[in-house]
Coordinates of C-alpha atoms and ligand atoms in Angstrom, one line a residue:
X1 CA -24.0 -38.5 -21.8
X2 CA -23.3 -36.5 -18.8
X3 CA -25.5 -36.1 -15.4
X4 CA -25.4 -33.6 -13.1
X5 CA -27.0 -33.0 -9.5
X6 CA -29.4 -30.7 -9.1
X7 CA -27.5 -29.1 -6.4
X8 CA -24.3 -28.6 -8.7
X9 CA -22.0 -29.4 -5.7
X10 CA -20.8 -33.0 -6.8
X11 CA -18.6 -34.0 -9.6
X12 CA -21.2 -35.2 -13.4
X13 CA -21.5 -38.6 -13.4
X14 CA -21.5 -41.3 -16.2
X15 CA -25.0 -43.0 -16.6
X16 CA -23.2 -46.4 -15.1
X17 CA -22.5 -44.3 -12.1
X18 CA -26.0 -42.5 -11.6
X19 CA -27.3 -45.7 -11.8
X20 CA -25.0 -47.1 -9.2
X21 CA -25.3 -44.2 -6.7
X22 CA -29.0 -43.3 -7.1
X23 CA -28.5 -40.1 -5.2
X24 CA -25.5 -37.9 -6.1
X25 CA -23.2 -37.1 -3.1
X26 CA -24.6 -33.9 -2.8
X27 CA -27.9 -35.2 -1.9
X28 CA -28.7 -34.1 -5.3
X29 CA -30.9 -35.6 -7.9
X30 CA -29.2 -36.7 -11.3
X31 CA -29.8 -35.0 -14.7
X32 CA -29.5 -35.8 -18.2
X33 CA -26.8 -32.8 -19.7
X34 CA -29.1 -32.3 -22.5
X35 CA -32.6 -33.3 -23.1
X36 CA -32.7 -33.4 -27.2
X37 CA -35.4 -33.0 -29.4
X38 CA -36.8 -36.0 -31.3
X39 CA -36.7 -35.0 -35.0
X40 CA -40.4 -33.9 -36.6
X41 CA -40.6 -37.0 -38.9
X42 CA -40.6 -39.3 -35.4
X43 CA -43.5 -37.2 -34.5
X44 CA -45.3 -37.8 -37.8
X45 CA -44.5 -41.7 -38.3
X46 CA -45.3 -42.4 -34.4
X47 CA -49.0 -43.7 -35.2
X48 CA -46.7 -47.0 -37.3
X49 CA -44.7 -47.8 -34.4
X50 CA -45.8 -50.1 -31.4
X51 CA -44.8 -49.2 -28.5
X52 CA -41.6 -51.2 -28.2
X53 CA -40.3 -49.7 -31.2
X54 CA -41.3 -45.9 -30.0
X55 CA -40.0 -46.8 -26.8
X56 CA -36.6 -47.5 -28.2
X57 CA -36.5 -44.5 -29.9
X58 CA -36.8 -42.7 -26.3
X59 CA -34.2 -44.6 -25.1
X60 CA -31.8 -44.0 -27.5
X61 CA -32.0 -40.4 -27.4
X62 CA -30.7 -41.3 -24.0
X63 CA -28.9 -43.6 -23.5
X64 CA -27.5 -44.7 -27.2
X65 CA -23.6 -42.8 -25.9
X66 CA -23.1 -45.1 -23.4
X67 CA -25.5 -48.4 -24.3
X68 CA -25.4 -50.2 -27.9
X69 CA -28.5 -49.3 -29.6
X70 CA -28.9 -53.2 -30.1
X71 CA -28.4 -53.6 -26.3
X72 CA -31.5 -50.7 -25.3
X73 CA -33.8 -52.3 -27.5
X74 CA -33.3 -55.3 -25.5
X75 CA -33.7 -53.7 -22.1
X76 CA -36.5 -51.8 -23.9
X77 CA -38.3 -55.2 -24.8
X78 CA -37.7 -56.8 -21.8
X79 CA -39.1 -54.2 -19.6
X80 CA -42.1 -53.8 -21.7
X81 CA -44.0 -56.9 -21.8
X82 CA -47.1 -55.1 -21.4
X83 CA -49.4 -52.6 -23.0
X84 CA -50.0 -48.8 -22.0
X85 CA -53.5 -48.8 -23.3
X86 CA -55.2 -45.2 -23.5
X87 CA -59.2 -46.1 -23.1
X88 CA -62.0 -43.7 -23.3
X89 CA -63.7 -42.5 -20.4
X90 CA -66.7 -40.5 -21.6
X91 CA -66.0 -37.4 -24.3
X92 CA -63.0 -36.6 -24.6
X93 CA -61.2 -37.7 -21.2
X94 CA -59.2 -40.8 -21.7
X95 CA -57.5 -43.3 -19.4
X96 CA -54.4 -44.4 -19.6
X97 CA -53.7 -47.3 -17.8
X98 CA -50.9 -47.9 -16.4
X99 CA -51.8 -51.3 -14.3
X100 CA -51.0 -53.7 -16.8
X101 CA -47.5 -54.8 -15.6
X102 CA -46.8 -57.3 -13.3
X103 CA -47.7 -55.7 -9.8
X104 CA -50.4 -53.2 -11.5
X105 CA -49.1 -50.3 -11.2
X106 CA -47.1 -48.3 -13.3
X107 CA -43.5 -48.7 -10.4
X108 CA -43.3 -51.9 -12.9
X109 CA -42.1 -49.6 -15.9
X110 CA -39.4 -47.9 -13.9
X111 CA -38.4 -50.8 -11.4
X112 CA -38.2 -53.4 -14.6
X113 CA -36.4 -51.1 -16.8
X114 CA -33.9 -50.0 -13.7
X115 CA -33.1 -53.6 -13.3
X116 CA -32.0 -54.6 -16.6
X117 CA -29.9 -51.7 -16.2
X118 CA -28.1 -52.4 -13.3
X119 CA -27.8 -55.9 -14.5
X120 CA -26.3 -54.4 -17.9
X121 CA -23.8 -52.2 -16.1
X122 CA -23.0 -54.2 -13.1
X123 CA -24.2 -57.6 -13.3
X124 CA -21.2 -59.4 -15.4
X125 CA -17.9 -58.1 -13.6
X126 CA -16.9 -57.0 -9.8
X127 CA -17.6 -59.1 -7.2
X128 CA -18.1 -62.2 -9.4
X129 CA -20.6 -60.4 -11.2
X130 CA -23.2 -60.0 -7.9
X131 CA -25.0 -56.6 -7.1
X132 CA -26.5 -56.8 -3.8
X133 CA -30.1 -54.4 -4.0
X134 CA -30.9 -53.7 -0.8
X135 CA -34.7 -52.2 0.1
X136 CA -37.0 -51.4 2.9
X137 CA -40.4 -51.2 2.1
X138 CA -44.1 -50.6 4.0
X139 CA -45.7 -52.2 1.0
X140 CA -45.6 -51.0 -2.3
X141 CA -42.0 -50.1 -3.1
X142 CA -41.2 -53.4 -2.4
X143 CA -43.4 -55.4 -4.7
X144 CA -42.1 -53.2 -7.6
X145 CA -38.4 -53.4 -6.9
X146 CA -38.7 -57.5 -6.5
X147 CA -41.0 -58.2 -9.3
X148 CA -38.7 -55.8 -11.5
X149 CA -35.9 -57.5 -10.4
X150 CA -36.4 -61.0 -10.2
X151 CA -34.8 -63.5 -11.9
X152 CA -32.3 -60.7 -13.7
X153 CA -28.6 -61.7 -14.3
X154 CA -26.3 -60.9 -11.7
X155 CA -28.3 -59.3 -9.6
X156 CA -29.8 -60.3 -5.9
X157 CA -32.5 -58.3 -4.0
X158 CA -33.0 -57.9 -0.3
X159 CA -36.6 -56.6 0.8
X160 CA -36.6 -55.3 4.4
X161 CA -40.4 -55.0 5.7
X162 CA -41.7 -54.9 8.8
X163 CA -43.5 -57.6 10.5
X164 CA -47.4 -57.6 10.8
X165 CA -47.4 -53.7 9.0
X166 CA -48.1 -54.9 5.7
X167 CA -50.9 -56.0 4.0
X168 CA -51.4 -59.4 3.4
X169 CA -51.8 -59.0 -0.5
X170 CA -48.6 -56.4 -0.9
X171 CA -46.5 -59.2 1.4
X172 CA -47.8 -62.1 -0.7
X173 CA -46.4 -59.8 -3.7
X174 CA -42.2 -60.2 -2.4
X175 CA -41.9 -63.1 -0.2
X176 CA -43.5 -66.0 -2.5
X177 CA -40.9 -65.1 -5.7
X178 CA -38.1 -67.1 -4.6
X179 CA -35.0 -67.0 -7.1
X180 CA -33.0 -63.6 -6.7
X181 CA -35.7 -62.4 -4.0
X182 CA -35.5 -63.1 -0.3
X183 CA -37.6 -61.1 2.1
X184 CA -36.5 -59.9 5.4
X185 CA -39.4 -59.8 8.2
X186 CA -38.0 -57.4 10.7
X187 CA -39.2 -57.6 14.4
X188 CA -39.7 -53.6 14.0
X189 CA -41.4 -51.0 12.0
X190 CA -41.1 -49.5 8.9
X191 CA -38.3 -47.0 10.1
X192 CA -36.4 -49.3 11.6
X193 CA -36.2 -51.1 8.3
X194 CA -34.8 -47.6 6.3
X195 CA -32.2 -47.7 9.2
X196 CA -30.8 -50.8 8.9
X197 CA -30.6 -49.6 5.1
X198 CA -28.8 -46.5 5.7
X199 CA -26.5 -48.2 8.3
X200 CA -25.2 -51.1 5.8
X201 CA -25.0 -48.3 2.9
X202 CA -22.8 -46.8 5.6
X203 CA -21.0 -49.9 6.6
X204 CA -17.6 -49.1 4.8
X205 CA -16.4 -52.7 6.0
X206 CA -19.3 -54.2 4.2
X207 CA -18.9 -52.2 1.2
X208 CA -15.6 -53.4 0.6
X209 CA -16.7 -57.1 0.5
X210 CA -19.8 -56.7 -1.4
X211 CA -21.0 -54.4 -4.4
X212 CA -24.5 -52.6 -2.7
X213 CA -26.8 -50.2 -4.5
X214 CA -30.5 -48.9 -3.8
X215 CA -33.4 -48.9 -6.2
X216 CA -35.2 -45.6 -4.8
X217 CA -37.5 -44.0 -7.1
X218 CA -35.2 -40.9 -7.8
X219 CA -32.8 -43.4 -10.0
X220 CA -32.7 -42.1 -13.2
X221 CA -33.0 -45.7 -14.8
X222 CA -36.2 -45.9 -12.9
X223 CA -37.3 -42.2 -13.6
X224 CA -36.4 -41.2 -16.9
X225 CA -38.1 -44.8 -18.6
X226 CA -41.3 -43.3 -17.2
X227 CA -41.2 -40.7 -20.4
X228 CA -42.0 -44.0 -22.8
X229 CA -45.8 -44.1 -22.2
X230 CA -46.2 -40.3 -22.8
X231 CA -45.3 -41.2 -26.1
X232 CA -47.5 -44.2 -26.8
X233 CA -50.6 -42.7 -25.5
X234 CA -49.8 -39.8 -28.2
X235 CA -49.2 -42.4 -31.0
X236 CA -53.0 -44.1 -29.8
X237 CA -54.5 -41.0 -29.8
X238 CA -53.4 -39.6 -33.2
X239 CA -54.3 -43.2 -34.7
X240 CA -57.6 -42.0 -33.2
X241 CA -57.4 -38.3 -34.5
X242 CA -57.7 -37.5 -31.4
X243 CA -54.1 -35.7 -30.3
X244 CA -55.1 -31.9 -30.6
X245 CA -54.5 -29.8 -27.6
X246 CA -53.6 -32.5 -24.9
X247 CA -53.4 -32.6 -21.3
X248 CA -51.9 -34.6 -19.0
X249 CA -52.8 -35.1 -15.7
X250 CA -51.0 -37.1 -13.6
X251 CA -51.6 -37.9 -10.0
X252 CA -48.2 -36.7 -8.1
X253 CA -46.6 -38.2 -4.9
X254 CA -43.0 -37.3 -5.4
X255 CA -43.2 -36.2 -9.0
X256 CA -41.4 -38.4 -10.9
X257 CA -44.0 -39.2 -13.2
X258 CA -44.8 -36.0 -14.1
X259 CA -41.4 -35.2 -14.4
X260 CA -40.8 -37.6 -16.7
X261 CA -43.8 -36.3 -18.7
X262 CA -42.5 -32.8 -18.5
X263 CA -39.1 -34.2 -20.2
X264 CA -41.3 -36.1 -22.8
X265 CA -42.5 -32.5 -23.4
X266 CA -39.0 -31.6 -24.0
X267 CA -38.0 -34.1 -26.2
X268 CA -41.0 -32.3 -29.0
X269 CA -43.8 -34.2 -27.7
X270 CA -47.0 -32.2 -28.5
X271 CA -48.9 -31.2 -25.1
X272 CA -50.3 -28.2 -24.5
X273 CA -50.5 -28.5 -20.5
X274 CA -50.6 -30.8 -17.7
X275 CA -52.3 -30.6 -14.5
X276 CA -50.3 -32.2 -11.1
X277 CA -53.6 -34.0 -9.4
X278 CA -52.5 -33.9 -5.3
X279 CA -54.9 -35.5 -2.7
X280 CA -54.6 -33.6 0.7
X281 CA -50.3 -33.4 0.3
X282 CA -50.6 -30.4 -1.8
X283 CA -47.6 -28.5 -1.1
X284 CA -47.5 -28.4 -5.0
X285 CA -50.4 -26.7 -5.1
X286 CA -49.1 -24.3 -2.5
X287 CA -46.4 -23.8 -4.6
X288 CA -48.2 -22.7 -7.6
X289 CA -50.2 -20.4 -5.7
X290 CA -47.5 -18.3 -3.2
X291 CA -44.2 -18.9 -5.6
X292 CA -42.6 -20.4 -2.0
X293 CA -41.7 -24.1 -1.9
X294 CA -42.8 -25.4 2.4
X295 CA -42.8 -28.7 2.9
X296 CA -44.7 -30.3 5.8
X297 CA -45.7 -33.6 7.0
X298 CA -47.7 -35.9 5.2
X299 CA -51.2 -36.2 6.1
X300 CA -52.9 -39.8 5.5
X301 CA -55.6 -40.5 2.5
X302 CA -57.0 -43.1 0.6
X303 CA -54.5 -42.7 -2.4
X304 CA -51.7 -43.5 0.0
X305 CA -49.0 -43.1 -2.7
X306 CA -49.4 -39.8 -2.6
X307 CA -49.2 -39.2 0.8
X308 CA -45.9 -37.1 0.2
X309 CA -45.1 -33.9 2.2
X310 CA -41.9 -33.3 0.4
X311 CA -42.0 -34.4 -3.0
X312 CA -38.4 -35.5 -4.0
X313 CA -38.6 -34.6 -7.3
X314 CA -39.3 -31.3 -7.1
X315 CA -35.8 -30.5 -7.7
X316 CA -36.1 -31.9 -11.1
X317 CA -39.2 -30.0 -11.8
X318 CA -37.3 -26.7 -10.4
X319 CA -34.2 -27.8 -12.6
X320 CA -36.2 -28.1 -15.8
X321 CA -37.6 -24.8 -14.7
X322 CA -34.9 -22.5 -13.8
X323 CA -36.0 -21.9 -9.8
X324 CA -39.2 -19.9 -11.7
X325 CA -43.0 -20.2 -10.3
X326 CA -43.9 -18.1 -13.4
X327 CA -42.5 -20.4 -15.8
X328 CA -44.0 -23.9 -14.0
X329 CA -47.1 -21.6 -13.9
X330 CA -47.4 -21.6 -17.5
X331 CA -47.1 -25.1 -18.0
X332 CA -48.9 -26.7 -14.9
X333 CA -51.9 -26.3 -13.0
X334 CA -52.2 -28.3 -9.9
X335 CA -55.4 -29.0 -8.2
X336 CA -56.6 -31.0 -5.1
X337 CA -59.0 -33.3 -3.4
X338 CA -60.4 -34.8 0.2
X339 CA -60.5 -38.5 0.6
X340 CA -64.6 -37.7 0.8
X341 CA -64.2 -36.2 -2.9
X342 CA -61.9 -38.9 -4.1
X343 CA -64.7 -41.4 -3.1
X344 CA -67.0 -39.2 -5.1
X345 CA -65.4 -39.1 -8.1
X346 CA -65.1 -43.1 -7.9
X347 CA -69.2 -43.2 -7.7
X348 CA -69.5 -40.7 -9.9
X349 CA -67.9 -42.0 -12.3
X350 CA -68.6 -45.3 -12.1
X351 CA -72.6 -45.1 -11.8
X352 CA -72.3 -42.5 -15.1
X353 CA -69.6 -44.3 -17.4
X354 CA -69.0 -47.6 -16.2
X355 CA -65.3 -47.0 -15.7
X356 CA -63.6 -47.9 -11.9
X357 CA -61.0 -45.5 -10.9
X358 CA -58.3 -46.2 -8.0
X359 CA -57.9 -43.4 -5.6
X360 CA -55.1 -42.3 -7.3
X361 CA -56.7 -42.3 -10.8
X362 CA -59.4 -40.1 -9.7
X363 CA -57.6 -37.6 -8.7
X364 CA -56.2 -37.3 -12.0
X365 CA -59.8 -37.4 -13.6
X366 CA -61.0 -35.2 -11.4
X367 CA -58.5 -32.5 -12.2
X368 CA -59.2 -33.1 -15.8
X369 CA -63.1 -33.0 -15.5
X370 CA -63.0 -29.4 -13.9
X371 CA -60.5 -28.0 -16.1
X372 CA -60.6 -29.2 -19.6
X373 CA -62.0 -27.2 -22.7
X374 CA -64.1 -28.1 -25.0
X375 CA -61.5 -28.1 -28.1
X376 CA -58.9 -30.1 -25.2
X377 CA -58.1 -34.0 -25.3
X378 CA -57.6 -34.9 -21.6
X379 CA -55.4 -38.2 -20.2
X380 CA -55.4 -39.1 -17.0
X381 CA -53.0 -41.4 -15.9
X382 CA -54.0 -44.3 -14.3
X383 CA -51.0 -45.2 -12.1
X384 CA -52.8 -48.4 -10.2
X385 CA -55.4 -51.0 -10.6
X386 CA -58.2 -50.5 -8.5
X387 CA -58.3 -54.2 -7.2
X388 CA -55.4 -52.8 -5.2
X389 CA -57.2 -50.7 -3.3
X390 CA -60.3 -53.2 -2.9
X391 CA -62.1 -52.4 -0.1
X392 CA -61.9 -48.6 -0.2
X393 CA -62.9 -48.6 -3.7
X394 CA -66.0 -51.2 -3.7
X395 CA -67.3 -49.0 -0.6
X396 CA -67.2 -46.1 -2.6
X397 CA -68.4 -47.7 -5.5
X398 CA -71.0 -49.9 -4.4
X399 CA -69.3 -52.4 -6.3
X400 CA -67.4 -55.6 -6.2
X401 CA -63.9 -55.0 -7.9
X402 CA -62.6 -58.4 -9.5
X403 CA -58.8 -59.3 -8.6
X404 CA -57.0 -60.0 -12.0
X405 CA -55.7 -63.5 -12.1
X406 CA -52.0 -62.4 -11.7
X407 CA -52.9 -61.1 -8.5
X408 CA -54.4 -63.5 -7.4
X409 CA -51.8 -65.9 -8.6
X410 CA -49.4 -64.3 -5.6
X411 CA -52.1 -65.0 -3.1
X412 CA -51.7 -69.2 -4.2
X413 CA -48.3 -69.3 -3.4
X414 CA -45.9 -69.7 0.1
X415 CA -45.0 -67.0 1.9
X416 CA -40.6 -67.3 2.7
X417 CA -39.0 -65.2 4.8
X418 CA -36.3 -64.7 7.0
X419 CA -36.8 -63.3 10.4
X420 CA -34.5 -60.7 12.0
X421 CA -34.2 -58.4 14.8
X422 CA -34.2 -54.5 14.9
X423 CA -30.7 -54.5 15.3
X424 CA -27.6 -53.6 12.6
X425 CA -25.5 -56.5 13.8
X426 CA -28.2 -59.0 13.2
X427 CA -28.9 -57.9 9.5
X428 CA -25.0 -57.5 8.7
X429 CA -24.2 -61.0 10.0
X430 CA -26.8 -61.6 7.5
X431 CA -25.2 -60.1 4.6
X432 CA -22.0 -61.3 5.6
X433 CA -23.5 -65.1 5.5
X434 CA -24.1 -64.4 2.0
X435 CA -20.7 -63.5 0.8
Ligands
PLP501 C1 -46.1 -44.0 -6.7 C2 -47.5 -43.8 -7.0 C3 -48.0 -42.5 -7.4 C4 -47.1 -41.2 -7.3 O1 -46.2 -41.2 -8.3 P1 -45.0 -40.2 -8.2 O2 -44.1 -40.5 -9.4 O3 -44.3 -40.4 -6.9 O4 -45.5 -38.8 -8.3 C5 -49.3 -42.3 -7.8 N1 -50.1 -43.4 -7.8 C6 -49.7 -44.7 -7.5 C7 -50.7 -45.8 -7.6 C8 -48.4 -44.9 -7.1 O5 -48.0 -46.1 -6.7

């Protein structure tokens, strides 16, 4: 299969080169050509397949041109070494958490998936078989990429952060892997790291000697692998009888997981709507409301993920859409919330049902408690565990929120790093050392 950019001014690309380039050369995001329909009898057997085997099945539709089916189910099982549960709130709002992967949150589905990928693709031939990943991080981003990556064929990964700007649990979470991982402390800030990116990216020199590739979030090996859990929270919820008249709601930043839903939706995956759940970055909302797309500049929240003024993805959503505010109309609401509701909706929640949201979580409850029907089944998505976001959440709570034991198995081991200066020729004489 085919990709194109959603600006239609650079050449289709094979899925080996989308994943490569990440962004097309016309600052485009990639496509699929086609977006097929599963067949009807997929949609009736789903409730007898786990999730590996209906993940597969996504896949294929996919990728099976250009990867042996044999081959996806490998990347497929690989990536998936942990459950989507869907859990029940209170009536009929569900959770479905997305935490249970390595770094909690559900980056680990794309970043492990993109990974094996690359590795596939690139890992075995040029350069004696070595990719070079480079990333800069200010917390998060990082975490995923390295844990996704680490100890994949083929493949090394270079996490640029700055020094002192990150907490200690999200740096404990890339420089204590070792293996394929090494962390870069840069005397600097966060921007300084993204520049030192773009300048090696640029480095034609450099690129000649070694093979070096992103792993942003608009890679279609990250995105489109996002679609999988759409599908197994359908297949738990029809073992329940519970699939009628579904909603999504997924808490947005850049809108790749909701794209990724909106594809599943494509593919013949029963929803009746989905609802884009925005903290204070709402140009979404905006969007739905005036038909004109204006981005801004983030503001800062307590679901910090989100804190997006210029969501990348919304070409994809505008793609899938033909350029219409009508049409998205039709098929998503969007809805929005302060940092002092988000905190609400945590004690609320909590002191009624028992259940402990993250920030980002509740935004996607709330957008489901104040919009769903009585004959509706509503998911949320809940895209982090809330022992990431400790302290804000226990003050809102009231509560002590318990670290899982594979977080706090990052916090027992030895930080590594190597330190280097806000300057290009400090980090290229680094990469050249590695040669
Ligand atoms: C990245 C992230 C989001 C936003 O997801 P998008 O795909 O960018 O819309 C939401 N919640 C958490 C916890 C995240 O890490």
């Amino acid at each position: 299969m085919e990709y194109f950019s959603t600006n239609h001014m650079a050449p289709h690309a094979s899925l080996a080169e989308a994943v490569k380039k990440g962004l097309a050369p016309d600052k485009g995001l990639y496509m699929p050509e086609r977006i097929d329909r599963l067949p009807d009898d997929f949609f009736r057997n789903i409730d007898s397949l786990d999730f590996h085997g209906i993940a597969t099945r996504v896949a294929c539709a996919f990728f099976d041109e250009d990867i042996p089916a044999g081959d996806i189910e490998k990347i497929v099982c690989d990536t998936l070494t942990f459950d989507t549960p869907v859990i029940n709130v209170h009536d009929n709002i569900y959770s479905l958490e997305l935490f249970h992967g390595p770094t909690l949150a559900f980056k680990d589905v794309g970043g492990r998936f993109m990974a094996r990928m690359l590795s596939y693709f690139y890992g075995k031939e040029e350069n004696g078989g070595k990719v070079t990943v480079i990333v800069a991080t200010s917390g998060d981003t990082g975490s995923a990429v390295a844990n996704g990556f680490l100890g994949v064929g083929g493949i090394d990964v270079i996490v640029l952060y700055p020094e002192g700007k990150v907490s200690m649990i999200q740096e404990k979470q890339f420089t204590t892997l070792g293996k394929n991982i090494t962390a870069l402390e840069v005397d600097g800030t966060f921007d300084d790291c993204q520049r030192l990116v773009k300048s090696a990216f640029m480095d034609k020199e450099l690129n000649r000697k070694m093979t070096l590739t992103s792993a942003n979030s608009i890679n279609v090996a990250r995105f489109l692998p996002q679609a999988f859990y759409y599908f197994n929270a359908y297949a738990q919820l029809k073992r329940a009888g519970k699939e009628k008249n579904l909603v999504f709601s997924v808490p947005s930043g850049n809108f790749g997981n909701i794209t990724a839903g909106l594809i599943a939706w494509r593919m013949g995956l029963p929803v009746r709507r989905f609802i884009a759940a925005n903290n204070r970055n709402d140009v979404f909302l905006d969007y739905l409301r005036t038909g004109i797309y204006t981005p801004r500049a983030s503001v800062q929240t307590i679901a910090n993920a989100m804190d997006v003024g210029d969501p990348s993805n919304f070409a994809r959503v505008m793609d899938l859409y033909g350029n219409s505010a009508e049409a998205v109309r039709k098929d998503i609401t969007g809805c929005s919330y302060t940092d002092d509701e988000i905190r609400k909706t945590i004690a609320t929640v909590h002191d009624k049902y028992g259940y402990m949201l993250d920030p980002h979580g509740a935004c996607g409850y709330q957008g489901l408690a104040d919009s769903l029907s009585a004959d509706e089944t509503g998911v949320f998505l809940e895209t982090a565990h809330p022992a990431k976001f400790k302290e804000t959440v226990e003050s809102a709570a009231g509560q002590e929120v318990k670290i899982p034991q594979r977080l706090m198995d990052f916090m027992k081991n030895e930080k590594k790093t190597i330190r280097i200066s806000s300057s290009y020729d400090n980090f290229r004489e680094y990469l050249e050392s590695r040669i």
